[in-house]
Amino acid sequence: MEKTDVYQLEIKRKRTMAILMKRLLDIVLSIIGIIIALPIMLVVGLCIKCEDRGPVLFIQTRTGKEGQPFSIYKFRSMKVRNEEALKEEHVYDWESGVPDTFVFKQTDEIDPNVTKVGAFIRKTSLDELPQLFNVLLGNMSMIGPRPEIPAITTHYNEQQKQRLLVKPGITGWAQVNGRSDVTNGEKMDMDYYYIQNQSMALDIAILWKTIQVVLTSKGAV
């Protein structure tokens, strides 16, 4: 076997080990997170139910790794609306990829459809807690690019499709460096950086910074 072949096999082995270690970490952290957050999730669910009697969870289709769709779980933060009304909010006609200037949400916007409980759980990121089950199921990771809706990812150009090479995450490099305040172009650059520099050390650093960002509620919507 040539040295080049041995080198490539070694790289492949290291990548496989890194993927397995990341998955193991996801399983451990999601189980611990669910156990710790369960009382909080029960209280949040009860508050949502008491406010308007609607469903506790908001389940939406998002684009996962390699473009595979999956159902993301979040605590419902908005008033109950029909599916057609929701679809009409996200209709785009981009031809050359998602514009760099595009911002999906603005933190200074006041949405009349957000409930009182919803505004609180968004501000504190408690609405994201059910995604621990997505991580446990394996369609998300603790760390990675945030999963977008298909209405946006279907317009990705070839470069933007790089975001779909890894599992989407509950938190990530872009989220701890701006969250909802950044433009699509800025977010893409940060996601490319993460994908090209993935490591256990970087993941741990992002998790630590996530705790700091959540505690200050910076950039939350």
PDB file of C-alpha atoms in Angstrom:
ATOM      1  CA  MET A   1       0.000   0.000   0.000  1.00  0.00           C
ATOM      2  CA  GLU A   2       1.371   3.419  -0.967  1.00  0.00           C
ATOM      3  CA  LYS A   3       2.040   6.126   1.608  1.00  0.00           C
ATOM      4  CA  THR A   4      -0.684   8.286   0.060  1.00  0.00           C
ATOM      5  CA  ASP A   5      -3.251   5.527   0.549  1.00  0.00           C
ATOM      6  CA  VAL A   6      -2.158   4.981   4.145  1.00  0.00           C
ATOM      7  CA  TYR A   7      -2.412   8.721   4.808  1.00  0.00           C
ATOM      8  CA  GLN A   8      -5.923   8.897   3.336  1.00  0.00           C
ATOM      9  CA  LEU A   9      -7.038   5.883   5.361  1.00  0.00           C
ATOM     10  CA  GLU A  10      -5.684   7.502   8.508  1.00  0.00           C
ATOM     11  CA  ILE A  11      -7.570  10.722   7.762  1.00  0.00           C
ATOM     12  CA  LYS A  12     -10.745   8.722   7.143  1.00  0.00           C
ATOM     13  CA  ARG A  13     -10.265   6.825  10.413  1.00  0.00           C
ATOM     14  CA  LYS A  14      -9.799  10.051  12.372  1.00  0.00           C
ATOM     15  CA  ARG A  15     -12.914  11.581  10.783  1.00  0.00           C
ATOM     16  CA  THR A  16     -14.948   8.477  11.657  1.00  0.00           C
ATOM     17  CA  MET A  17     -13.718   8.580  15.245  1.00  0.00           C
ATOM     18  CA  ALA A  18     -14.528  12.288  15.484  1.00  0.00           C
ATOM     19  CA  ILE A  19     -18.083  11.654  14.239  1.00  0.00           C
ATOM     20  CA  LEU A  20     -18.559   8.804  16.729  1.00  0.00           C
ATOM     21  CA  MET A  21     -17.203  10.881  19.615  1.00  0.00           C
ATOM     22  CA  LYS A  22     -19.466  13.809  18.681  1.00  0.00           C
ATOM     23  CA  ARG A  23     -22.484  11.510  18.544  1.00  0.00           C
ATOM     24  CA  LEU A  24     -21.582   9.983  21.924  1.00  0.00           C
ATOM     25  CA  LEU A  25     -21.247  13.466  23.413  1.00  0.00           C
ATOM     26  CA  ASP A  26     -24.624  14.435  21.925  1.00  0.00           C
ATOM     27  CA  ILE A  27     -26.321  11.416  23.500  1.00  0.00           C
ATOM     28  CA  VAL A  28     -24.767  11.994  26.925  1.00  0.00           C
ATOM     29  CA  LEU A  29     -25.427  15.754  26.973  1.00  0.00           C
ATOM     30  CA  SER A  30     -28.994  15.444  25.657  1.00  0.00           C
ATOM     31  CA  ILE A  31     -29.905  12.836  28.299  1.00  0.00           C
ATOM     32  CA  ILE A  32     -28.367  14.932  31.080  1.00  0.00           C
ATOM     33  CA  GLY A  33     -30.052  18.043  29.675  1.00  0.00           C
ATOM     34  CA  ILE A  34     -33.482  16.372  29.516  1.00  0.00           C
ATOM     35  CA  ILE A  35     -33.205  15.121  33.102  1.00  0.00           C
ATOM     36  CA  ILE A  36     -32.120  18.527  34.433  1.00  0.00           C
ATOM     37  CA  ALA A  37     -34.580  20.537  32.321  1.00  0.00           C
ATOM     38  CA  LEU A  38     -37.606  18.253  32.776  1.00  0.00           C
ATOM     39  CA  PRO A  39     -39.116  20.225  35.714  1.00  0.00           C
ATOM     40  CA  ILE A  40     -38.616  23.482  33.784  1.00  0.00           C
ATOM     41  CA  MET A  41     -40.188  21.985  30.660  1.00  0.00           C
ATOM     42  CA  LEU A  42     -43.217  20.840  32.662  1.00  0.00           C
ATOM     43  CA  VAL A  43     -43.711  24.340  34.095  1.00  0.00           C
ATOM     44  CA  VAL A  44     -43.282  25.986  30.669  1.00  0.00           C
ATOM     45  CA  GLY A  45     -45.736  23.539  29.118  1.00  0.00           C
ATOM     46  CA  LEU A  46     -48.287  24.250  31.850  1.00  0.00           C
ATOM     47  CA  CYS A  47     -47.923  28.028  31.391  1.00  0.00           C
ATOM     48  CA  ILE A  48     -48.416  27.746  27.623  1.00  0.00           C
ATOM     49  CA  LYS A  49     -51.508  25.593  28.114  1.00  0.00           C
ATOM     50  CA  CYS A  50     -52.987  27.926  30.700  1.00  0.00           C
ATOM     51  CA  GLU A  51     -52.523  31.030  28.542  1.00  0.00           C
ATOM     52  CA  ASP A  52     -54.534  30.043  25.481  1.00  0.00           C
ATOM     53  CA  ARG A  53     -55.306  26.294  25.719  1.00  0.00           C
ATOM     54  CA  GLY A  54     -53.453  25.611  22.477  1.00  0.00           C
ATOM     55  CA  PRO A  55     -50.830  22.907  21.852  1.00  0.00           C
ATOM     56  CA  VAL A  56     -47.689  23.078  23.983  1.00  0.00           C
ATOM     57  CA  LEU A  57     -45.267  22.152  21.212  1.00  0.00           C
ATOM     58  CA  PHE A  58     -44.612  23.803  17.881  1.00  0.00           C
ATOM     59  CA  ILE A  59     -43.491  21.174  15.361  1.00  0.00           C
ATOM     60  CA  GLN A  60     -42.076  22.369  12.054  1.00  0.00           C
ATOM     61  CA  THR A  61     -40.225  20.818   9.120  1.00  0.00           C
ATOM     62  CA  ARG A  62     -36.591  21.918   8.883  1.00  0.00           C
ATOM     63  CA  THR A  63     -33.726  20.936   6.581  1.00  0.00           C
ATOM     64  CA  GLY A  64     -31.132  18.656   8.154  1.00  0.00           C
ATOM     65  CA  LYS A  65     -27.825  17.122   7.151  1.00  0.00           C
ATOM     66  CA  GLU A  66     -27.432  16.546   3.406  1.00  0.00           C
ATOM     67  CA  GLY A  67     -30.777  18.242   2.798  1.00  0.00           C
ATOM     68  CA  GLN A  68     -32.879  15.640   4.621  1.00  0.00           C
ATOM     69  CA  PRO A  69     -36.071  17.099   6.146  1.00  0.00           C
ATOM     70  CA  PHE A  70     -36.941  16.431   9.786  1.00  0.00           C
ATOM     71  CA  SER A  71     -39.423  17.670  12.391  1.00  0.00           C
ATOM     72  CA  ILE A  72     -37.986  20.142  14.885  1.00  0.00           C
ATOM     73  CA  TYR A  73     -39.556  20.487  18.346  1.00  0.00           C
ATOM     74  CA  LYS A  74     -39.953  23.824  20.122  1.00  0.00           C
ATOM     75  CA  PHE A  75     -42.249  25.183  22.784  1.00  0.00           C
ATOM     76  CA  ARG A  76     -45.004  27.136  21.051  1.00  0.00           C
ATOM     77  CA  SER A  77     -44.391  30.861  21.489  1.00  0.00           C
ATOM     78  CA  MET A  78     -47.003  32.201  19.074  1.00  0.00           C
ATOM     79  CA  LYS A  79     -50.771  32.216  18.881  1.00  0.00           C
ATOM     80  CA  VAL A  80     -52.344  29.249  17.114  1.00  0.00           C
ATOM     81  CA  ARG A  81     -52.663  29.948  13.400  1.00  0.00           C
ATOM     82  CA  ASN A  82     -53.571  27.796  10.409  1.00  0.00           C
ATOM     83  CA  GLU A  83     -50.843  26.201   8.283  1.00  0.00           C
ATOM     84  CA  GLU A  84     -51.720  28.203   5.158  1.00  0.00           C
ATOM     85  CA  ALA A  85     -51.150  31.502   6.973  1.00  0.00           C
ATOM     86  CA  LEU A  86     -47.748  30.279   8.151  1.00  0.00           C
ATOM     87  CA  LYS A  87     -46.709  29.167   4.665  1.00  0.00           C
ATOM     88  CA  GLU A  88     -47.649  32.519   3.119  1.00  0.00           C
ATOM     89  CA  GLU A  89     -45.208  34.267   5.487  1.00  0.00           C
ATOM     90  CA  HIS A  90     -42.230  32.467   3.975  1.00  0.00           C
ATOM     91  CA  VAL A  91     -42.457  32.638   0.196  1.00  0.00           C
ATOM     92  CA  TYR A  92     -39.237  33.689  -1.543  1.00  0.00           C
ATOM     93  CA  ASP A  93     -38.250  34.012  -5.197  1.00  0.00           C
ATOM     94  CA  TRP A  94     -34.447  34.276  -5.014  1.00  0.00           C
ATOM     95  CA  GLU A  95     -32.667  33.047  -8.142  1.00  0.00           C
ATOM     96  CA  SER A  96     -28.960  33.115  -7.188  1.00  0.00           C
ATOM     97  CA  GLY A  97     -28.984  31.890  -3.618  1.00  0.00           C
ATOM     98  CA  VAL A  98     -30.173  33.492  -0.395  1.00  0.00           C
ATOM     99  CA  PRO A  99     -29.094  37.182  -0.402  1.00  0.00           C
ATOM    100  CA  ASP A 100     -26.280  38.097   2.013  1.00  0.00           C
ATOM    101  CA  THR A 101     -28.413  40.962   3.351  1.00  0.00           C
ATOM    102  CA  PHE A 102     -31.353  38.725   4.266  1.00  0.00           C
ATOM    103  CA  VAL A 103     -32.282  38.581   7.980  1.00  0.00           C
ATOM    104  CA  PHE A 104     -34.905  36.002   8.954  1.00  0.00           C
ATOM    105  CA  LYS A 105     -35.776  37.675  12.263  1.00  0.00           C
ATOM    106  CA  GLN A 106     -35.079  41.094  13.731  1.00  0.00           C
ATOM    107  CA  THR A 107     -34.739  41.442  17.501  1.00  0.00           C
ATOM    108  CA  ASP A 108     -36.339  44.885  17.493  1.00  0.00           C
ATOM    109  CA  GLU A 109     -39.486  43.671  15.743  1.00  0.00           C
ATOM    110  CA  ILE A 110     -42.646  43.338  17.858  1.00  0.00           C
ATOM    111  CA  ASP A 111     -44.726  40.450  16.558  1.00  0.00           C
ATOM    112  CA  PRO A 112     -48.383  40.684  17.650  1.00  0.00           C
ATOM    113  CA  ASN A 113     -48.715  36.924  17.205  1.00  0.00           C
ATOM    114  CA  VAL A 114     -46.232  36.187  20.016  1.00  0.00           C
ATOM    115  CA  THR A 115     -47.950  35.321  23.298  1.00  0.00           C
ATOM    116  CA  LYS A 116     -46.909  36.720  26.682  1.00  0.00           C
ATOM    117  CA  VAL A 117     -45.441  33.385  27.715  1.00  0.00           C
ATOM    118  CA  GLY A 118     -43.915  33.086  24.252  1.00  0.00           C
ATOM    119  CA  ALA A 119     -42.098  36.406  24.576  1.00  0.00           C
ATOM    120  CA  PHE A 120     -40.545  35.241  27.851  1.00  0.00           C
ATOM    121  CA  ILE A 121     -39.442  31.811  26.664  1.00  0.00           C
ATOM    122  CA  ARG A 122     -37.979  33.324  23.493  1.00  0.00           C
ATOM    123  CA  LYS A 123     -36.043  35.907  25.483  1.00  0.00           C
ATOM    124  CA  THR A 124     -34.648  33.225  27.776  1.00  0.00           C
ATOM    125  CA  SER A 125     -34.268  30.579  25.006  1.00  0.00           C
ATOM    126  CA  LEU A 126     -36.478  28.175  26.975  1.00  0.00           C
ATOM    127  CA  ASP A 127     -38.465  27.573  23.783  1.00  0.00           C
ATOM    128  CA  GLU A 128     -35.460  25.625  22.451  1.00  0.00           C
ATOM    129  CA  LEU A 129     -35.403  23.004  25.253  1.00  0.00           C
ATOM    130  CA  PRO A 130     -37.514  20.360  23.403  1.00  0.00           C
ATOM    131  CA  GLN A 131     -34.743  20.202  20.788  1.00  0.00           C
ATOM    132  CA  LEU A 132     -32.811  18.078  23.283  1.00  0.00           C
ATOM    133  CA  PHE A 133     -35.103  15.285  22.067  1.00  0.00           C
ATOM    134  CA  ASN A 134     -34.074  16.065  18.460  1.00  0.00           C
ATOM    135  CA  VAL A 135     -30.452  15.611  19.534  1.00  0.00           C
ATOM    136  CA  LEU A 136     -31.228  12.340  21.296  1.00  0.00           C
ATOM    137  CA  LEU A 137     -33.062  11.073  18.192  1.00  0.00           C
ATOM    138  CA  GLY A 138     -30.032  11.938  16.057  1.00  0.00           C
ATOM    139  CA  ASN A 139     -31.466  14.440  13.570  1.00  0.00           C
ATOM    140  CA  MET A 140     -29.725  17.323  15.354  1.00  0.00           C
ATOM    141  CA  SER A 141     -26.498  17.848  17.276  1.00  0.00           C
ATOM    142  CA  MET A 142     -25.778  19.991  20.308  1.00  0.00           C
ATOM    143  CA  ILE A 143     -23.408  22.046  18.141  1.00  0.00           C
ATOM    144  CA  GLY A 144     -23.877  22.966  14.485  1.00  0.00           C
ATOM    145  CA  PRO A 145     -25.483  25.462  12.088  1.00  0.00           C
ATOM    146  CA  ARG A 146     -29.074  26.304  12.966  1.00  0.00           C
ATOM    147  CA  PRO A 147     -31.557  24.349  10.805  1.00  0.00           C
ATOM    148  CA  GLU A 148     -33.396  26.500   8.290  1.00  0.00           C
ATOM    149  CA  ILE A 149     -36.869  25.987   6.844  1.00  0.00           C
ATOM    150  CA  PRO A 150     -37.058  24.307   3.386  1.00  0.00           C
ATOM    151  CA  ALA A 151     -38.503  27.539   1.927  1.00  0.00           C
ATOM    152  CA  ILE A 152     -35.031  29.037   2.438  1.00  0.00           C
ATOM    153  CA  THR A 153     -32.706  26.069   1.845  1.00  0.00           C
ATOM    154  CA  THR A 154     -34.303  25.249  -1.514  1.00  0.00           C
ATOM    155  CA  HIS A 155     -32.784  28.529  -2.742  1.00  0.00           C
ATOM    156  CA  TYR A 156     -29.243  27.777  -1.555  1.00  0.00           C
ATOM    157  CA  ASN A 157     -26.535  28.129  -4.182  1.00  0.00           C
ATOM    158  CA  GLU A 158     -23.675  25.601  -4.355  1.00  0.00           C
ATOM    159  CA  GLN A 159     -21.552  27.410  -1.783  1.00  0.00           C
ATOM    160  CA  GLN A 160     -24.423  27.864   0.661  1.00  0.00           C
ATOM    161  CA  LYS A 161     -25.181  24.134   0.493  1.00  0.00           C
ATOM    162  CA  GLN A 162     -21.981  23.598   2.496  1.00  0.00           C
ATOM    163  CA  ARG A 163     -24.091  24.371   5.591  1.00  0.00           C
ATOM    164  CA  LEU A 164     -25.880  21.090   4.987  1.00  0.00           C
ATOM    165  CA  LEU A 165     -22.723  18.950   5.194  1.00  0.00           C
ATOM    166  CA  VAL A 166     -23.094  18.562   8.958  1.00  0.00           C
ATOM    167  CA  LYS A 167     -25.973  18.038  11.358  1.00  0.00           C
ATOM    168  CA  PRO A 168     -27.744  21.214  12.426  1.00  0.00           C
ATOM    169  CA  GLY A 169     -27.333  22.174  16.066  1.00  0.00           C
ATOM    170  CA  ILE A 170     -29.190  23.684  18.997  1.00  0.00           C
ATOM    171  CA  THR A 171     -26.329  26.148  19.270  1.00  0.00           C
ATOM    172  CA  GLY A 172     -23.300  26.966  17.150  1.00  0.00           C
ATOM    173  CA  TRP A 173     -20.546  29.390  16.240  1.00  0.00           C
ATOM    174  CA  ALA A 174     -22.970  31.777  14.515  1.00  0.00           C
ATOM    175  CA  GLN A 175     -25.470  31.695  17.376  1.00  0.00           C
ATOM    176  CA  VAL A 176     -22.942  32.662  20.046  1.00  0.00           C
ATOM    177  CA  ASN A 177     -21.580  35.427  17.827  1.00  0.00           C
ATOM    178  CA  GLY A 178     -24.796  37.263  17.069  1.00  0.00           C
ATOM    179  CA  ARG A 179     -27.732  34.825  17.196  1.00  0.00           C
ATOM    180  CA  SER A 180     -30.662  36.505  15.401  1.00  0.00           C
ATOM    181  CA  ASP A 181     -28.904  39.835  14.934  1.00  0.00           C
ATOM    182  CA  VAL A 182     -26.677  38.799  12.010  1.00  0.00           C
ATOM    183  CA  THR A 183     -27.373  38.900   8.283  1.00  0.00           C
ATOM    184  CA  ASN A 184     -27.451  35.759   6.181  1.00  0.00           C
ATOM    185  CA  GLY A 185     -24.017  36.536   4.735  1.00  0.00           C
ATOM    186  CA  GLU A 186     -22.452  36.958   8.179  1.00  0.00           C
ATOM    187  CA  LYS A 187     -24.137  33.797   9.425  1.00  0.00           C
ATOM    188  CA  MET A 188     -22.951  31.809   6.412  1.00  0.00           C
ATOM    189  CA  ASP A 189     -19.331  32.936   6.929  1.00  0.00           C
ATOM    190  CA  MET A 190     -19.442  31.837  10.574  1.00  0.00           C
ATOM    191  CA  ASP A 191     -21.022  28.491   9.669  1.00  0.00           C
ATOM    192  CA  TYR A 192     -18.350  27.872   7.012  1.00  0.00           C
ATOM    193  CA  TYR A 193     -15.712  28.618   9.661  1.00  0.00           C
ATOM    194  CA  TYR A 194     -17.245  26.051  12.016  1.00  0.00           C
ATOM    195  CA  ILE A 195     -17.531  23.357   9.348  1.00  0.00           C
ATOM    196  CA  GLN A 196     -13.902  23.840   8.288  1.00  0.00           C
ATOM    197  CA  ASN A 197     -12.560  23.923  11.855  1.00  0.00           C
ATOM    198  CA  GLN A 198     -14.666  21.336  13.672  1.00  0.00           C
ATOM    199  CA  SER A 199     -13.064  19.899  16.791  1.00  0.00           C
ATOM    200  CA  MET A 200     -14.023  18.771  20.274  1.00  0.00           C
ATOM    201  CA  ALA A 201     -12.227  21.806  21.709  1.00  0.00           C
ATOM    202  CA  LEU A 202     -14.246  24.193  19.521  1.00  0.00           C
ATOM    203  CA  ASP A 203     -17.509  22.460  20.477  1.00  0.00           C
ATOM    204  CA  ILE A 204     -16.727  22.788  24.189  1.00  0.00           C
ATOM    205  CA  ALA A 205     -15.826  26.464  23.714  1.00  0.00           C
ATOM    206  CA  ILE A 206     -19.159  27.062  21.919  1.00  0.00           C
ATOM    207  CA  LEU A 207     -21.114  25.286  24.685  1.00  0.00           C
ATOM    208  CA  TRP A 208     -19.432  27.458  27.315  1.00  0.00           C
ATOM    209  CA  LYS A 209     -20.084  30.649  25.370  1.00  0.00           C
ATOM    210  CA  THR A 210     -23.699  29.556  24.800  1.00  0.00           C
ATOM    211  CA  ILE A 211     -24.283  29.519  28.559  1.00  0.00           C
ATOM    212  CA  GLN A 212     -22.935  33.073  28.796  1.00  0.00           C
ATOM    213  CA  VAL A 213     -25.033  34.303  25.856  1.00  0.00           C
ATOM    214  CA  VAL A 214     -28.246  32.698  27.138  1.00  0.00           C
ATOM    215  CA  LEU A 215     -27.774  34.160  30.622  1.00  0.00           C
ATOM    216  CA  THR A 216     -27.570  37.644  29.143  1.00  0.00           C
ATOM    217  CA  SER A 217     -30.399  36.948  26.635  1.00  0.00           C
ATOM    218  CA  LYS A 218     -28.283  38.702  24.013  1.00  0.00           C
ATOM    219  CA  GLY A 219     -29.756  38.632  20.504  1.00  0.00           C
ATOM    220  CA  ALA A 220     -32.718  36.458  21.460  1.00  0.00           C
ATOM    221  CA  VAL A 221     -36.082  36.752  19.726  1.00  0.00           C
TER     222      VAL A 221
END
